[in-house]
Short mmCIF file of C-alpha atoms and ligand atoms in Angstrom, two decimals:
data_model
loop_
_atom_site.label_atom_id
_atom_site.label_comp_id
_atom_site.label_asym_id
_atom_site.label_seq_id
_atom_site.Cartn_x
_atom_site.Cartn_y
_atom_site.Cartn_z
CA MET E 8 8.42 33.14 -0.93
CA ALA E 9 10.59 31.40 1.69
CA ASN E 10 12.52 28.31 0.72
CA VAL E 11 11.15 24.97 1.92
CA PRO E 12 13.62 22.77 3.79
CA ILE E 13 13.78 19.22 2.45
CA THR E 14 15.84 16.20 3.47
CA VAL E 15 17.78 14.47 0.70
CA ALA E 16 19.54 11.08 0.70
CA HIS E 17 21.80 10.29 -2.24
CA GLY E 18 21.60 6.51 -1.73
CA ASP E 19 23.70 3.76 -3.30
CA GLY E 20 24.53 2.41 -6.75
CA ILE E 21 23.11 4.78 -9.36
CA GLY E 22 21.51 6.83 -6.54
CA PRO E 23 24.08 9.67 -6.36
CA GLU E 24 24.04 10.16 -10.16
CA ILE E 25 20.26 10.25 -10.56
CA MET E 26 19.89 12.45 -7.47
CA ALA E 27 22.44 14.95 -8.83
CA ALA E 28 20.56 15.03 -12.16
CA THR E 29 17.17 15.43 -10.46
CA LEU E 30 18.29 18.24 -8.16
CA HIS E 31 20.01 19.98 -11.07
CA ILE E 32 16.79 20.02 -13.11
CA ILE E 33 14.42 21.11 -10.35
CA GLN E 34 16.78 23.81 -9.08
CA ALA E 35 17.26 25.14 -12.61
CA ALA E 36 13.45 25.17 -12.88
CA GLY E 37 13.34 27.41 -9.82
CA ALA E 38 12.61 25.04 -6.94
CA ARG E 39 12.59 27.04 -3.72
CA ILE E 40 14.22 24.45 -1.47
CA ASP E 41 16.91 24.28 1.23
CA ILE E 42 18.56 20.88 1.22
CA GLU E 43 19.61 18.93 4.32
CA THR E 44 21.59 15.82 3.39
CA ILE E 45 21.41 12.57 5.36
CA GLU E 46 23.24 9.27 5.01
CA ILE E 47 21.19 6.09 4.52
CA GLY E 48 21.72 2.68 2.96
CA GLU E 49 24.58 0.28 2.47
CA LYS E 50 27.29 2.14 4.40
CA VAL E 51 24.98 2.67 7.36
CA TYR E 52 23.84 -0.97 7.31
CA LEU E 53 27.43 -2.22 7.15
CA SER E 54 28.46 0.03 10.03
CA GLY E 55 26.28 -2.21 12.21
CA ASN E 56 23.00 -0.27 12.05
CA SER E 57 20.43 -2.90 11.06
CA ALA E 58 17.86 -0.25 10.05
CA GLY E 59 20.16 1.46 7.50
CA ILE E 60 19.39 4.92 8.87
CA ALA E 61 21.27 6.75 11.63
CA PRO E 62 19.35 8.24 14.59
CA GLU E 63 20.49 11.79 13.63
CA ALA E 64 18.78 11.37 10.26
CA TYR E 65 15.42 11.16 12.01
CA GLU E 66 15.96 14.64 13.44
CA SER E 67 16.30 16.04 9.94
CA LEU E 68 13.18 14.17 8.75
CA ARG E 69 11.16 15.38 11.74
CA ARG E 70 12.31 18.92 11.06
CA THR E 71 11.67 19.09 7.31
CA LYS E 72 8.83 16.51 7.03
CA VAL E 73 9.81 16.06 3.36
CA PHE E 74 12.20 13.37 2.16
CA LEU E 75 13.57 12.98 -1.36
CA LYS E 76 15.24 9.58 -1.36
CA ALA E 77 17.48 7.91 -3.93
CA PRO E 78 17.44 4.10 -4.11
CA ILE E 79 19.66 2.20 -1.73
CA THR E 80 21.33 -1.20 -1.77
CA THR E 81 20.27 -3.61 0.94
CA PRO E 82 23.35 -5.74 1.67
CA GLN E 83 23.08 -9.49 1.01
CA GLY E 84 22.52 -11.71 4.01
CA GLY E 85 19.93 -11.66 6.74
CA GLY E 86 19.28 -9.27 9.58
CA TYR E 87 18.91 -6.05 7.56
CA LYS E 88 15.57 -4.35 7.93
CA SER E 89 13.89 -2.71 4.93
CA LEU E 90 14.52 1.02 5.22
CA ASN E 91 11.26 1.83 3.45
CA VAL E 92 9.26 -0.27 5.89
CA THR E 93 11.08 1.32 8.86
CA ILE E 94 10.36 4.85 7.62
CA ARG E 95 6.79 4.02 6.66
CA LYS E 96 6.05 2.57 10.10
CA THR E 97 7.98 5.18 12.11
CA PHE E 98 6.21 8.08 10.45
CA GLY E 99 2.79 6.54 9.79
CA GLN E 100 2.96 6.89 6.02
CA PHE E 101 -0.48 5.52 5.25
CA ALA E 102 -0.57 6.18 1.49
CA ASN E 103 1.62 4.98 -1.34
CA ILE E 104 1.01 6.81 -4.60
CA ARG E 105 2.26 5.46 -7.89
CA PRO E 106 1.37 7.16 -11.19
CA CYS E 107 1.73 4.67 -14.08
CA VAL E 108 1.82 6.55 -17.36
CA ALA E 109 2.53 5.48 -20.94
CA TYR E 110 4.59 7.88 -23.07
CA HIS E 111 3.45 6.56 -26.45
CA PRO E 112 4.77 6.83 -29.15
CA PHE E 113 8.06 7.97 -27.62
CA VAL E 114 8.57 5.09 -25.19
CA ASP E 115 7.54 1.52 -26.00
CA THR E 116 4.32 0.47 -24.23
CA LYS E 117 1.61 -2.16 -24.50
CA HIS E 118 -1.06 0.38 -23.58
CA PRO E 119 -0.68 3.71 -25.41
CA GLY E 120 -3.52 5.47 -23.58
CA MET E 121 -2.59 4.39 -20.07
CA ASP E 122 -2.54 7.03 -17.34
CA VAL E 123 -3.45 5.41 -14.03
CA VAL E 124 -2.57 6.33 -10.46
CA ILE E 125 -2.52 3.54 -7.90
CA VAL E 126 -3.24 4.73 -4.36
CA ARG E 127 -2.28 1.90 -2.01
CA GLU E 128 -3.05 1.75 1.69
CA ASN E 129 0.34 1.32 3.29
CA GLU E 130 0.04 0.31 6.94
CA GLU E 131 -2.72 -2.25 7.44
CA ASP E 132 -4.16 -5.41 5.89
CA THR E 133 -2.07 -8.58 6.01
CA TYR E 134 1.09 -6.43 6.28
CA ALA E 135 0.90 -5.79 10.03
CA GLY E 136 3.28 -8.75 10.37
CA ILE E 137 1.06 -10.62 12.83
CA GLU E 138 1.49 -14.30 12.02
CA TYR E 139 1.31 -17.52 13.99
CA ARG E 140 2.01 -21.18 13.57
CA GLN E 141 -0.80 -22.78 15.52
CA THR E 142 -0.72 -26.47 14.66
CA GLN E 143 1.51 -28.94 12.83
CA GLN E 144 -0.35 -28.16 9.61
CA VAL E 145 -1.65 -24.59 9.78
CA GLU E 146 -0.14 -21.10 9.92
CA GLN E 147 -2.12 -17.90 10.18
CA CYS E 148 -1.72 -14.27 9.13
CA LEU E 149 -4.06 -11.64 10.54
CA LYS E 150 -5.66 -9.19 8.15
CA LEU E 151 -6.45 -5.96 9.98
CA ILE E 152 -8.46 -3.15 8.39
CA SER E 153 -9.44 -0.17 10.55
CA ARG E 154 -12.04 2.52 9.99
CA PRO E 155 -9.61 5.42 10.57
CA GLY E 156 -7.01 3.75 8.31
CA SER E 157 -9.60 3.30 5.55
CA GLU E 158 -10.89 6.84 5.96
CA LYS E 159 -7.39 8.32 5.63
CA ILE E 160 -6.52 6.44 2.45
CA VAL E 161 -9.89 6.85 0.73
CA ARG E 162 -9.96 10.57 1.51
CA TYR E 163 -6.40 10.94 0.26
CA ALA E 164 -7.36 9.25 -3.03
CA PHE E 165 -10.21 11.73 -3.58
CA GLU E 166 -8.10 14.72 -2.53
CA TYR E 167 -5.34 13.56 -4.90
CA ALA E 168 -7.86 13.19 -7.73
CA ARG E 169 -9.23 16.67 -7.14
CA ASN E 170 -5.77 18.18 -6.87
CA TYR E 171 -4.50 16.55 -10.05
CA ASN E 172 -7.66 17.24 -12.09
CA ARG E 173 -8.59 13.59 -12.28
CA LYS E 174 -12.16 12.60 -12.96
CA LYS E 175 -12.70 9.20 -11.38
CA VAL E 176 -11.70 7.19 -8.32
CA THR E 177 -12.18 3.42 -8.42
CA CYS E 178 -12.09 1.21 -5.34
CA PHE E 179 -10.74 -2.36 -5.71
CA ILE E 180 -12.05 -4.71 -3.08
CA LYS E 181 -12.98 -8.35 -2.43
CA ASP E 182 -15.93 -7.84 -0.13
CA ASN E 183 -18.02 -10.59 -1.67
CA ILE E 184 -15.67 -12.88 0.30
CA MET E 185 -14.13 -10.69 3.02
CA LYS E 186 -17.39 -9.09 4.08
CA GLN E 187 -16.02 -7.64 7.31
CA THR E 188 -12.56 -6.29 6.42
CA ASP E 189 -12.95 -5.40 2.75
CA GLY E 190 -16.58 -4.64 3.53
CA LEU E 191 -15.46 -1.88 5.91
CA PHE E 192 -13.10 -0.42 3.29
CA HIS E 193 -15.93 -0.42 0.76
CA ARG E 194 -18.41 1.19 3.18
CA VAL E 195 -15.94 3.94 4.00
CA PHE E 196 -15.42 4.51 0.26
CA ASP E 197 -19.20 4.81 -0.22
CA GLU E 198 -19.44 7.24 2.71
CA ILE E 199 -16.65 9.57 1.57
CA ALA E 200 -17.32 9.56 -2.20
CA PRO E 201 -20.43 11.85 -1.99
CA GLU E 202 -18.24 14.58 -0.47
CA TYR E 203 -16.58 14.76 -3.91
CA PRO E 204 -19.51 15.16 -6.33
CA ASP E 205 -17.13 16.45 -9.03
CA ILE E 206 -15.41 13.05 -9.13
CA THR E 207 -16.99 9.81 -10.35
CA ALA E 208 -16.76 6.97 -7.84
CA GLU E 209 -16.98 3.28 -8.74
CA HIS E 210 -15.87 -0.04 -7.32
CA TRP E 211 -14.74 -3.32 -8.78
CA ILE E 212 -14.16 -6.73 -7.22
CA VAL E 213 -10.36 -6.87 -7.28
CA ASP E 214 -10.00 -10.01 -9.41
CA ILE E 215 -12.06 -8.82 -12.37
CA GLY E 216 -10.85 -5.26 -11.76
CA ALA E 217 -7.23 -6.42 -12.02
CA ALA E 218 -8.01 -8.29 -15.23
CA LYS E 219 -9.64 -5.17 -16.67
CA LEU E 220 -6.69 -3.03 -15.54
CA ALA E 221 -4.22 -5.34 -17.29
CA ASP E 222 -6.37 -5.45 -20.43
CA THR E 223 -7.87 -1.95 -20.68
CA PRO E 224 -6.04 0.40 -18.34
CA GLU E 225 -7.56 3.39 -20.19
CA ALA E 226 -10.78 2.56 -18.32
CA PHE E 227 -9.21 3.70 -15.04
CA ASP E 228 -8.01 6.96 -13.58
CA VAL E 229 -7.21 6.82 -9.83
CA ILE E 230 -7.56 3.41 -8.14
CA VAL E 231 -7.56 3.07 -4.35
CA MET E 232 -7.12 -0.26 -2.61
CA PRO E 233 -5.97 -2.03 0.55
CA ASN E 234 -2.30 -2.88 1.02
CA LEU E 235 -1.97 -6.38 -0.44
CA TYR E 236 -3.89 -5.74 -3.66
CA GLY E 237 -2.09 -2.41 -4.02
CA ASP E 238 1.33 -3.97 -3.57
CA ILE E 239 0.70 -6.44 -6.37
CA LEU E 240 -1.24 -4.22 -8.74
CA SER E 241 1.04 -1.19 -8.48
CA ASP E 242 3.84 -3.37 -9.86
CA VAL E 243 1.58 -4.79 -12.57
CA ALA E 244 0.42 -1.31 -13.55
CA ALA E 245 3.96 0.13 -13.72
CA GLN E 246 5.11 -2.87 -15.77
CA ILE E 247 2.31 -2.77 -18.35
CA ALA E 248 2.69 0.98 -18.76
CA GLY E 249 6.19 0.05 -19.90
CA SER E 250 7.67 2.60 -17.59
CA VAL E 251 9.21 0.79 -14.62
CA GLY E 252 12.35 2.89 -15.08
CA LEU E 253 10.23 6.02 -15.52
CA ALA E 254 7.97 5.73 -12.51
CA GLY E 255 8.19 7.76 -9.35
CA SER E 256 6.23 7.29 -6.18
CA ALA E 257 5.29 8.98 -2.95
CA ASN E 258 4.69 7.70 0.55
CA ILE E 259 2.42 10.13 2.33
CA GLY E 260 1.62 10.58 6.00
CA GLU E 261 0.82 13.45 8.33
CA ASN E 262 4.37 13.52 9.71
CA VAL E 263 6.83 12.89 6.88
CA ALA E 264 6.23 12.42 3.14
CA MET E 265 8.82 10.51 1.13
CA PHE E 266 9.39 10.72 -2.63
CA GLU E 267 11.45 8.29 -4.68
CA ALA E 268 11.83 6.23 -7.86
CA ILE E 269 10.17 2.82 -7.87
CA HIS E 270 13.31 1.06 -9.13
CA GLY E 271 16.34 -0.01 -7.08
CA SER E 272 19.97 1.02 -6.99
CA ALA E 273 20.96 -0.90 -10.17
CA PRO E 274 24.51 -1.51 -8.85
CA ARG E 275 25.76 -2.87 -12.21
CA ARG E 276 25.00 0.47 -13.87
CA ALA E 277 26.52 2.61 -11.13
CA GLY E 278 29.25 5.16 -11.78
CA GLN E 279 28.99 4.97 -15.58
CA ASN E 280 26.74 7.95 -16.32
CA LEU E 281 24.21 5.49 -17.82
CA ALA E 282 21.18 5.53 -15.51
CA ASN E 283 17.90 7.16 -16.36
CA PRO E 284 17.11 9.76 -13.68
CA SER E 285 13.43 10.00 -14.72
CA GLY E 286 11.90 7.81 -11.97
CA LEU E 287 13.44 9.88 -9.19
CA PHE E 288 12.75 13.08 -11.12
CA LEU E 289 9.04 12.21 -11.40
CA GLY E 290 9.06 11.44 -7.66
CA ALA E 291 10.47 14.95 -7.18
CA ILE E 292 7.59 16.38 -9.26
CA LEU E 293 5.13 14.82 -6.79
CA MET E 294 7.22 16.40 -4.02
CA LEU E 295 7.07 19.88 -5.56
CA VAL E 296 3.27 19.69 -5.77
CA HIS E 297 3.15 18.41 -2.18
CA ILE E 298 5.27 21.31 -0.84
CA GLY E 299 3.22 23.92 -2.66
CA GLN E 300 5.41 24.64 -5.69
CA PRO E 301 3.09 23.52 -8.54
CA ASP E 302 4.51 26.21 -10.81
CA VAL E 303 8.00 24.71 -10.61
CA ALA E 304 6.60 21.18 -10.95
CA ALA E 305 4.82 22.11 -14.19
CA ILE E 306 7.85 23.88 -15.72
CA ALA E 307 10.17 20.97 -14.91
CA HIS E 308 7.69 18.25 -15.94
CA ASN E 309 6.86 19.93 -19.26
CA ALA E 310 10.55 20.32 -20.11
CA TRP E 311 11.06 16.64 -19.25
CA MET E 312 8.17 15.59 -21.53
CA LYS E 313 9.56 17.74 -24.35
CA THR E 314 12.93 16.01 -23.93
CA ILE E 315 11.26 12.60 -24.15
CA GLU E 316 9.31 13.77 -27.23
CA ASP E 317 12.51 15.05 -28.83
CA GLY E 318 13.88 11.51 -28.63
CA ILE E 319 16.69 12.34 -26.20
CA HIS E 320 16.75 9.01 -24.36
CA THR E 321 18.95 7.10 -21.93
CA TYR E 322 19.95 3.55 -22.89
CA ASP E 323 17.06 1.85 -21.05
CA ILE E 324 14.35 3.47 -23.22
CA TYR E 325 16.43 4.05 -26.35
CA ALA E 326 14.90 2.41 -29.46
CA GLU E 327 16.19 2.62 -33.03
CA GLY E 328 13.76 4.48 -35.25
CA VAL E 329 12.01 6.19 -32.34
CA SER E 330 14.81 7.73 -30.30
CA LYS E 331 17.02 10.43 -31.82
CA GLU E 332 19.99 10.51 -29.46
CA LYS E 333 21.31 8.11 -26.82
CA VAL E 334 22.56 10.11 -23.85
CA GLY E 335 23.98 9.57 -20.39
CA THR E 336 22.49 10.68 -17.08
CA LYS E 337 24.17 14.10 -17.08
CA GLU E 338 23.44 14.87 -20.73
CA PHE E 339 19.80 13.90 -20.22
CA ALA E 340 19.54 16.34 -17.32
CA GLU E 341 21.18 19.08 -19.41
CA ALA E 342 18.73 18.40 -22.24
CA VAL E 343 15.81 18.88 -19.83
CA VAL E 344 17.33 22.06 -18.42
CA ALA E 345 17.79 23.39 -21.96
CA ARG E 346 14.03 22.89 -22.53
CA LEU E 347 12.80 24.64 -19.39
CA GLY E 348 9.98 26.93 -20.47
CA GLN E 349 8.93 24.65 -23.35
CA LYS E 350 5.88 22.41 -23.43
CA PRO E 351 5.38 19.00 -25.02
CA GLU E 352 3.54 19.00 -28.36
CA LYS E 353 1.98 15.52 -28.38
CA LEU E 354 1.99 14.47 -24.73
CA LYS E 355 -0.48 16.26 -22.50
CA PRO E 356 1.20 19.27 -20.87
CA ALA E 357 1.31 19.21 -17.08
CA GLU E 358 -0.74 21.71 -15.11
CA TYR E 359 -0.62 21.59 -11.36
CA LYS E 360 -2.12 23.31 -8.39
CA ALA E 361 -0.65 23.16 -4.90
CA ALA E 362 -1.70 20.13 -2.89
CA ASP E 363 -4.36 20.98 -0.31
CA LEU E 364 -3.11 19.16 2.76
CA SER E 365 -5.77 20.52 5.12
CA LYS E 366 -7.60 17.17 5.18
CA LEU E 367 -4.50 14.98 5.28
CA GLY E 368 -5.05 12.21 7.81
CA GLN E 369 -8.55 13.42 8.68
CA THR E 370 -10.82 10.86 10.29
CA SER E 371 -14.42 11.05 11.44
CA THR E 372 -15.49 11.21 15.07
CA PRO E 373 -15.98 7.63 16.24
CA VAL E 374 -19.63 6.60 16.65
CA LEU E 375 -19.70 4.13 19.52
CA GLN E 376 -22.06 1.22 19.01
CA LYS E 377 -23.46 -1.05 21.70
CA LYS E 378 -21.11 -4.03 21.96
CA ASP E 379 -22.43 -7.32 23.37
CA LEU E 380 -20.45 -10.49 23.94
CA VAL E 381 -22.56 -13.35 22.58
CA GLY E 382 -20.18 -16.28 22.25
CA VAL E 383 -16.68 -17.49 21.58
CA ASP E 384 -14.79 -19.34 18.87
CA VAL E 385 -12.34 -21.75 20.47
CA TYR E 386 -9.66 -22.92 18.05
CA LEU E 387 -8.22 -26.40 18.63
CA ASP E 388 -5.19 -28.33 17.45
CA TRP E 389 -6.76 -31.76 17.13
CA SER E 390 -6.28 -34.73 14.78
CA ALA E 391 -7.72 -37.70 16.63
CA GLY E 392 -10.80 -38.34 14.50
CA SER E 393 -13.70 -36.92 12.54
CA ALA E 394 -15.76 -33.78 13.03
CA ASN E 395 -18.53 -35.86 14.59
CA ASP E 396 -16.03 -37.39 17.03
CA LEU E 397 -14.83 -33.94 18.06
CA ALA E 398 -18.38 -32.63 18.42
CA ALA E 399 -19.20 -35.54 20.74
CA ILE E 400 -16.24 -34.63 22.99
CA LEU E 401 -17.02 -30.90 22.93
CA GLU E 402 -20.72 -31.31 23.67
CA LYS E 403 -19.64 -32.65 27.05
CA THR E 404 -18.06 -29.24 27.74
CA ASN E 405 -21.39 -27.43 27.26
CA GLY E 406 -22.76 -25.79 30.35
CA ASP E 407 -22.95 -22.52 32.22
CA GLU E 408 -25.43 -21.20 29.58
CA ILE E 409 -22.92 -21.67 26.75
CA LYS E 410 -23.20 -24.37 24.12
CA LEU E 411 -21.40 -25.78 21.06
CA ALA E 412 -23.08 -24.40 17.91
CA SER E 413 -20.82 -25.45 15.03
CA LEU E 414 -17.43 -26.75 13.93
CA ASN E 415 -15.46 -25.29 11.04
CA ASN E 416 -12.29 -26.50 9.41
CA ARG E 417 -10.36 -23.99 7.29
CA GLY E 418 -13.51 -21.93 6.99
CA THR E 419 -15.86 -24.75 5.93
CA LYS E 420 -18.63 -25.87 8.23
CA VAL E 421 -18.12 -29.54 9.07
CA TRP E 422 -20.58 -29.99 11.95
CA PRO E 423 -23.54 -30.21 12.19
CA ASP E 424 -24.53 -31.41 8.73
CA GLY E 425 -21.01 -31.54 7.30
CA SER E 426 -20.11 -33.42 4.12
CA PRO E 427 -17.95 -36.50 4.49
CA GLU E 428 -15.88 -35.33 1.47
CA THR E 429 -14.55 -32.17 3.18
CA PHE E 430 -10.86 -32.44 3.94
CA CYS E 431 -10.13 -31.62 7.55
CA SER E 432 -6.77 -30.33 8.77
CA ASP E 433 -5.69 -30.34 12.43
CA HIS E 434 -7.02 -26.77 12.88
CA TRP E 435 -10.61 -26.54 14.14
CA ARG E 436 -12.84 -23.60 14.88
CA CYS E 437 -15.38 -24.54 17.53
CA ARG E 438 -18.15 -21.98 17.91
CA PHE E 439 -19.89 -21.70 21.29
CA LEU E 440 -22.86 -19.39 21.69
CA GLY E 441 -24.59 -18.17 24.81
CA ASN E 442 -28.34 -18.05 25.11
CA ASP E 443 -28.59 -14.36 25.69
CA GLY E 444 -25.33 -12.47 26.05
CA ILE E 445 -22.46 -13.87 28.07
CA HIS E 446 -19.63 -12.76 30.36
CA HIS E 447 -15.88 -13.32 30.20
CA ARG E 448 -16.16 -15.66 33.17
CA GLN E 449 -18.31 -18.09 31.18
CA ILE E 450 -15.56 -18.20 28.55
CA THR E 451 -12.75 -18.83 31.02
CA ASN E 452 -14.87 -21.55 32.67
CA LEU E 453 -15.50 -23.10 29.25
CA LEU E 454 -11.78 -23.05 28.47
CA ASN E 455 -11.10 -24.85 31.75
CA ARG E 456 -13.57 -27.56 30.77
CA VAL E 457 -12.06 -27.83 27.27
CA SER E 458 -8.59 -28.16 28.77
CA GLU E 459 -9.80 -30.76 31.29
CA ALA E 460 -11.23 -32.75 28.35
CA GLY E 461 -7.63 -33.08 27.14
CA LEU E 462 -8.02 -30.69 24.19
CA ASP E 463 -5.32 -28.20 23.07
CA PHE E 464 -6.95 -24.81 22.54
CA ILE E 465 -4.65 -22.62 20.46
CA LYS E 466 -6.61 -19.41 20.42
CA THR E 467 -9.99 -17.89 21.11
CA GLU E 468 -11.92 -15.16 19.35
CA ASN E 469 -14.76 -13.51 21.22
CA LEU E 470 -17.97 -13.06 19.25
CA TYR E 471 -19.58 -9.65 19.58
CA ASN E 472 -22.74 -8.06 18.30
CA PHE E 473 -22.58 -4.34 17.51
CA ASP E 474 -25.97 -2.65 17.86
CA GLY E 475 -27.44 -6.13 17.59
CA LYS E 476 -25.61 -7.01 14.35
CA ALA E 477 -23.14 -9.89 14.27
CA GLY E 478 -19.55 -8.63 14.20
CA TYR E 479 -18.20 -11.98 12.99
CA SER E 480 -18.60 -14.16 9.92
CA VAL E 481 -21.67 -16.32 10.35
P1 LIG N 503 16.81 -2.51 -9.81
O1 LIG N 503 15.55 -1.74 -9.94
O2 LIG N 503 17.96 -1.82 -9.16
O3 LIG N 503 17.27 -2.99 -11.25
C1 LIG N 503 16.45 -3.78 -12.10
C2 LIG N 503 16.89 -3.60 -13.56
O4 LIG N 503 16.51 -2.30 -14.01
C3 LIG N 503 18.40 -3.67 -13.77
O5 LIG N 503 18.64 -4.26 -15.01
C4 LIG N 503 18.82 -2.23 -13.77
O6 LIG N 503 20.01 -2.01 -14.47
C5 LIG N 503 17.64 -1.53 -14.42
N1 LIG N 503 17.45 -0.18 -13.92
C6 LIG N 503 16.90 0.16 -12.71
N2 LIG N 503 16.84 1.49 -12.58
C7 LIG N 503 17.37 2.01 -13.72
C8 LIG N 503 17.57 3.33 -14.16
N3 LIG N 503 17.24 4.39 -13.41
N4 LIG N 503 18.12 3.52 -15.37
C9 LIG N 503 18.45 2.49 -16.13
N5 LIG N 503 18.28 1.21 -15.76
C10 LIG N 503 17.74 0.96 -14.57
O7 LIG N 503 16.46 -3.85 -9.01
P2 LIG N 503 17.43 -4.98 -8.43
O8 LIG N 503 18.59 -5.22 -9.36
O9 LIG N 503 16.53 -6.10 -8.09
O10 LIG N 503 17.95 -4.40 -7.04
C11 LIG N 503 19.21 -3.75 -6.88
C12 LIG N 503 19.32 -3.21 -5.46
O11 LIG N 503 18.35 -2.20 -5.26
C13 LIG N 503 19.09 -4.24 -4.37
O12 LIG N 503 20.04 -4.04 -3.33
C14 LIG N 503 17.71 -3.92 -3.86
O13 LIG N 503 17.57 -4.26 -2.50
C15 LIG N 503 17.67 -2.44 -4.04
N6 LIG N 503 16.31 -1.85 -4.16
C16 LIG N 503 16.12 -0.66 -3.54
C17 LIG N 503 14.90 0.00 -3.66
C18 LIG N 503 14.72 1.31 -2.95
O14 LIG N 503 15.66 1.84 -2.42
N7 LIG N 503 13.52 1.85 -2.94
C19 LIG N 503 13.87 -0.57 -4.43
C20 LIG N 503 14.11 -1.78 -5.09
C21 LIG N 503 15.34 -2.41 -4.96
#
């Protein structure tokens, strides 16, 4: 079988040591790879490249489509862009995968039975970086969830589950509150789940789901969620597994997939042959499955588990009474290599099949719905009185078949029939509805009248019905 070209970056701090150990193990296990090396991180940043990655490096990534990345040091001081964010956005890496596994009784953990994989959407949600200051008092961040984005991540979660012999996919969502955005994610989950009848599908509201995950992680298998929840809960899950230094992760997209440890470059430990290479090594296991070498992944992973079982531990997981021998990075790697061909006796041996990437990034054909403009929300920066005062001013701007229907302040209706107790900021949502469908011209005319009334409109949101159903929170 032909070798698979991969791009490797040795990174900063402990990066070069843990990368050398990782490559040594997987090559000894028979990995069929051709390595292209690129430079990223501190040196590149300090040479004046604010992204920390040279343009030539992109050519290698585009060529190989597979990136094994050691941690890097982001220099102190402003102006340096996160390399992970740059790569994620450049290559459309929509999925972040983080297995969080307890290695009880060999590594200390609060949750002996834990074996959870967090599948986090990686491109959307509140992380699009679209934020505004609109008034003296209020700032806004847009949360964007798309149907294709949700389809890609949900399908990836089910494909991952099938590929890794997992039995259940759980969706974490807050659609009792965010009925539109999280509602879409949930609907997509419900649509795709029946295509995988061999896998149980369930959903939890994220707050109680997170509590359950922290308390009883054994109840979960694969969990898929939008970006923000996934960002927070993947850290919680890795921490409670007790394996922050032992966790690898993958960023997956159709163009380039990136595999790494979840920890950083630990500069204080660098150059001393101390660091645990296991996080990066377990990232490399995900890579081997991804590039179709499940046989090598299983051999290497089983030897690694046997080493952990045998109590051969680096300083970070070494514990008197449990561990047998405290070793350095190189000696740990040699211990794993010496166990190639062996299987763990207590931990569950790894069995892998090659990742099926045929559905990676697949989305459904868009079904176009009839879209009708029915009104507009005009947002105002205003602090000259009460909701009733503002309504009295705005009612004078009614006309042209478009009319003030309600006022909201920070999401609470304050007119008509508001409560005098509701605190009002200087940020008002003024909803105008047409009698029976409206045109853009009616909105621009309305805005002229609002402006002539001396009001500062800070943004508008058009209100649409889709196939007759309101496409806005009512
Ligand atoms: P860190 O993960 O580097 O270190 C946190 C703690 O864990 C330290 O005590 C460290 O010694 C220990 N540790 C981490 N990895 C270890 C390993 N493999 N073996 C043994 N001990 C290990 O986090 P930090 O100190 O906050 O950040 C250091 C640098 O890493 C910063 O410049 C940060 O920007 C960068 N960073 C990079 C990445 C990445 O490249 N993906 C991720 C996180 C942080």
